[in-house]
Amino acid sequence: MNSRSFLLLGMFLSFVIASALNVYPLSFELAGFRPMFLMIVLIFWIMYRPTIMRVWLVFLIGLSADLLLDTHLGHQAFCAVLMSFVLRVLLIYIKELNLKNVWPCAAIALVVYRSVLWVLESFSHGFIWTGFGSLMMSMVVFPLFWYPLYWVNGQLKERAW
């Protein structure tokens, strides 16, 4: 298996695993602290592979999150696209993509994603305030996802010519 197909397989499997973790049943007390696994993986791949993670693919992943989490169709897709644009603007000012530079950008992207999602859900009739537990846990858990995804990303050795 060449390194390009390994990268694409790793990206696909990371989204499948994140989707499974997103819908895994938890008790009522812990459900408010479930990290946004799918968005954590999406943030990583937007930052490290922006040529693969185009706007349409981000929108489709947001639509799949809408279907998985039973939100109004388009809410999470819109938030994911908006988060992608914010990340791309932040990436203009980053010279090196290491954990200490990426983690604050991921935190900003998660805040943008979650706050816009809260605003969109407040207009719907079935809004339930979940608090900041999910947002805080997502920020804390990001480095745990960063290390294996960084290893998968590092397996592709692209030439500059």
Short mmCIF file of C-alpha atoms in Angstrom, two decimals:
data_model
loop_
_atom_site.label_atom_id
_atom_site.label_comp_id
_atom_site.label_asym_id
_atom_site.label_seq_id
_atom_site.Cartn_x
_atom_site.Cartn_y
_atom_site.Cartn_z
CA MET A 1 0.00 0.00 0.00
CA ASN A 2 1.52 3.31 -1.03
CA SER A 3 1.58 6.25 1.31
CA ARG A 4 -1.20 8.20 -0.46
CA SER A 5 -3.70 5.36 -0.12
CA PHE A 6 -2.56 4.84 3.50
CA LEU A 7 -3.35 8.50 4.20
CA LEU A 8 -6.80 8.32 2.60
CA LEU A 9 -7.58 5.08 4.42
CA GLY A 10 -6.38 6.64 7.69
CA MET A 11 -8.58 9.69 7.11
CA PHE A 12 -11.60 7.53 6.36
CA LEU A 13 -11.03 5.30 9.40
CA SER A 14 -10.51 8.30 11.68
CA PHE A 15 -13.90 9.70 10.62
CA VAL A 16 -15.57 6.31 11.07
CA ILE A 17 -14.10 5.89 14.57
CA ALA A 18 -15.04 9.47 15.51
CA SER A 19 -18.59 8.90 14.26
CA ALA A 20 -18.86 5.73 16.33
CA LEU A 21 -17.59 7.56 19.42
CA ASN A 22 -20.09 10.37 18.80
CA VAL A 23 -23.10 8.06 18.90
CA TYR A 24 -21.87 5.64 21.57
CA PRO A 25 -24.51 5.60 24.34
CA LEU A 26 -23.54 7.20 27.64
CA SER A 27 -25.42 7.71 30.87
CA PHE A 28 -27.45 10.88 31.27
CA GLU A 29 -24.91 12.41 33.66
CA LEU A 30 -21.99 11.88 31.27
CA ALA A 31 -23.80 12.81 28.05
CA GLY A 32 -23.26 16.53 28.64
CA PHE A 33 -19.50 15.97 28.82
CA ARG A 34 -19.15 13.98 25.60
CA PRO A 35 -16.44 15.57 23.42
CA MET A 36 -17.27 16.49 19.86
CA PHE A 37 -15.15 13.69 18.40
CA LEU A 38 -16.18 14.19 14.79
CA MET A 39 -15.36 17.90 14.89
CA ILE A 40 -12.00 17.24 16.57
CA VAL A 41 -11.00 14.92 13.73
CA LEU A 42 -12.42 17.34 11.17
CA ILE A 43 -10.39 20.22 12.65
CA PHE A 44 -7.20 18.19 12.47
CA TRP A 45 -7.65 17.24 8.82
CA ILE A 46 -8.69 20.78 7.84
CA MET A 47 -5.47 22.11 9.34
CA TYR A 48 -3.10 19.44 8.06
CA ARG A 49 -4.68 18.51 4.71
CA PRO A 50 -6.60 21.55 3.46
CA THR A 51 -6.21 20.42 -0.15
CA ILE A 52 -8.18 17.27 0.57
CA MET A 53 -10.68 18.79 3.02
CA ARG A 54 -12.45 21.15 0.64
CA VAL A 55 -15.62 23.03 1.53
CA TRP A 56 -17.91 20.41 -0.02
CA LEU A 57 -16.32 17.56 1.91
CA VAL A 58 -16.58 19.56 5.14
CA PHE A 59 -20.23 20.25 4.32
CA LEU A 60 -20.89 16.53 3.71
CA ILE A 61 -19.25 15.60 7.01
CA GLY A 62 -21.41 18.22 8.72
CA LEU A 63 -24.50 16.70 7.07
CA SER A 64 -23.47 13.28 8.31
CA ALA A 65 -23.12 14.76 11.81
CA ASP A 66 -26.64 16.17 11.43
CA LEU A 67 -27.95 12.73 10.57
CA LEU A 68 -25.97 10.93 13.28
CA LEU A 69 -26.88 13.31 16.10
CA ASP A 70 -30.47 13.96 14.99
CA THR A 71 -30.21 17.73 14.74
CA HIS A 72 -32.00 19.86 12.20
CA LEU A 73 -30.62 19.15 8.76
CA GLY A 74 -28.01 21.75 7.89
CA HIS A 75 -27.23 23.12 11.36
CA GLN A 76 -24.01 21.22 11.92
CA ALA A 77 -23.11 21.41 8.24
CA PHE A 78 -23.31 25.21 8.34
CA CYS A 79 -21.32 25.33 11.58
CA ALA A 80 -18.66 23.01 10.15
CA VAL A 81 -18.24 25.15 7.03
CA LEU A 82 -18.05 28.34 9.10
CA MET A 83 -15.51 26.68 11.40
CA SER A 84 -13.50 25.64 8.33
CA PHE A 85 -13.34 29.22 7.08
CA VAL A 86 -12.23 30.48 10.51
CA LEU A 87 -9.52 27.80 10.62
CA ARG A 88 -8.27 28.68 7.16
CA VAL A 89 -7.96 32.33 8.16
CA LEU A 90 -6.08 31.36 11.32
CA LEU A 91 -3.75 29.11 9.34
CA ILE A 92 -2.54 32.10 7.35
CA TYR A 93 -0.76 33.36 10.48
CA ILE A 94 0.78 30.05 11.60
CA LYS A 95 4.25 29.23 10.33
CA GLU A 96 4.68 25.77 11.84
CA LEU A 97 1.93 23.23 12.52
CA ASN A 98 2.96 21.73 15.85
CA LEU A 99 0.77 20.98 18.86
CA LYS A 100 1.46 24.22 20.72
CA ASN A 101 0.35 26.26 17.67
CA VAL A 102 -2.52 24.02 16.60
CA TRP A 103 -4.19 23.54 19.98
CA PRO A 104 -5.25 27.21 20.46
CA CYS A 105 -6.52 27.33 16.87
CA ALA A 106 -8.52 24.17 17.50
CA ALA A 107 -9.94 25.70 20.68
CA ILE A 108 -11.01 28.82 18.77
CA ALA A 109 -12.56 26.67 16.04
CA LEU A 110 -14.45 24.59 18.60
CA VAL A 111 -15.78 27.74 20.30
CA VAL A 112 -16.93 29.12 16.95
CA TYR A 113 -18.55 25.81 16.01
CA ARG A 114 -20.35 25.31 19.30
CA SER A 115 -21.49 28.91 19.78
CA VAL A 116 -22.96 29.12 16.26
CA LEU A 117 -24.63 25.74 16.83
CA TRP A 118 -26.14 27.02 20.10
CA VAL A 119 -27.48 30.10 18.31
CA LEU A 120 -28.97 28.00 15.51
CA GLU A 121 -30.49 25.52 17.97
CA SER A 122 -32.00 28.32 20.03
CA PHE A 123 -34.22 29.18 17.06
CA SER A 124 -35.54 25.62 16.90
CA HIS A 125 -38.35 24.45 19.15
CA GLY A 126 -36.59 21.56 20.91
CA PHE A 127 -33.53 23.36 22.25
CA ILE A 128 -32.00 21.88 25.41
CA TRP A 129 -29.07 23.72 26.98
CA THR A 130 -26.20 21.28 27.37
CA GLY A 131 -23.76 23.60 29.06
CA PHE A 132 -20.06 24.00 28.42
CA GLY A 133 -19.06 20.44 29.34
CA SER A 134 -18.87 19.17 25.79
CA LEU A 135 -16.90 22.20 24.63
CA MET A 136 -14.40 22.01 27.49
CA MET A 137 -13.91 18.27 27.13
CA SER A 138 -13.33 18.68 23.39
CA MET A 139 -10.57 21.20 24.08
CA VAL A 140 -8.97 18.92 26.66
CA VAL A 141 -9.19 15.76 24.53
CA PHE A 142 -7.80 17.36 21.34
CA PRO A 143 -4.12 16.46 22.03
CA LEU A 144 -5.08 12.82 22.59
CA PHE A 145 -6.46 12.73 19.06
CA TRP A 146 -3.66 14.87 17.66
CA TYR A 147 -0.87 12.36 18.27
CA PRO A 148 -2.27 9.33 16.36
CA LEU A 149 -3.67 11.51 13.58
CA TYR A 150 -0.32 13.28 13.26
CA TRP A 151 1.34 9.88 12.87
CA VAL A 152 -1.11 8.93 10.10
CA ASN A 153 -0.54 12.29 8.43
CA GLY A 154 3.24 11.92 8.65
CA GLN A 155 3.23 8.66 6.69
CA LEU A 156 2.73 10.52 3.39
CA LYS A 157 6.03 11.86 2.15
CA GLU A 158 5.14 14.28 -0.63
CA ARG A 159 7.84 15.66 -2.86
CA ALA A 160 8.14 19.36 -3.44
CA TRP A 161 8.77 18.90 -7.18
#
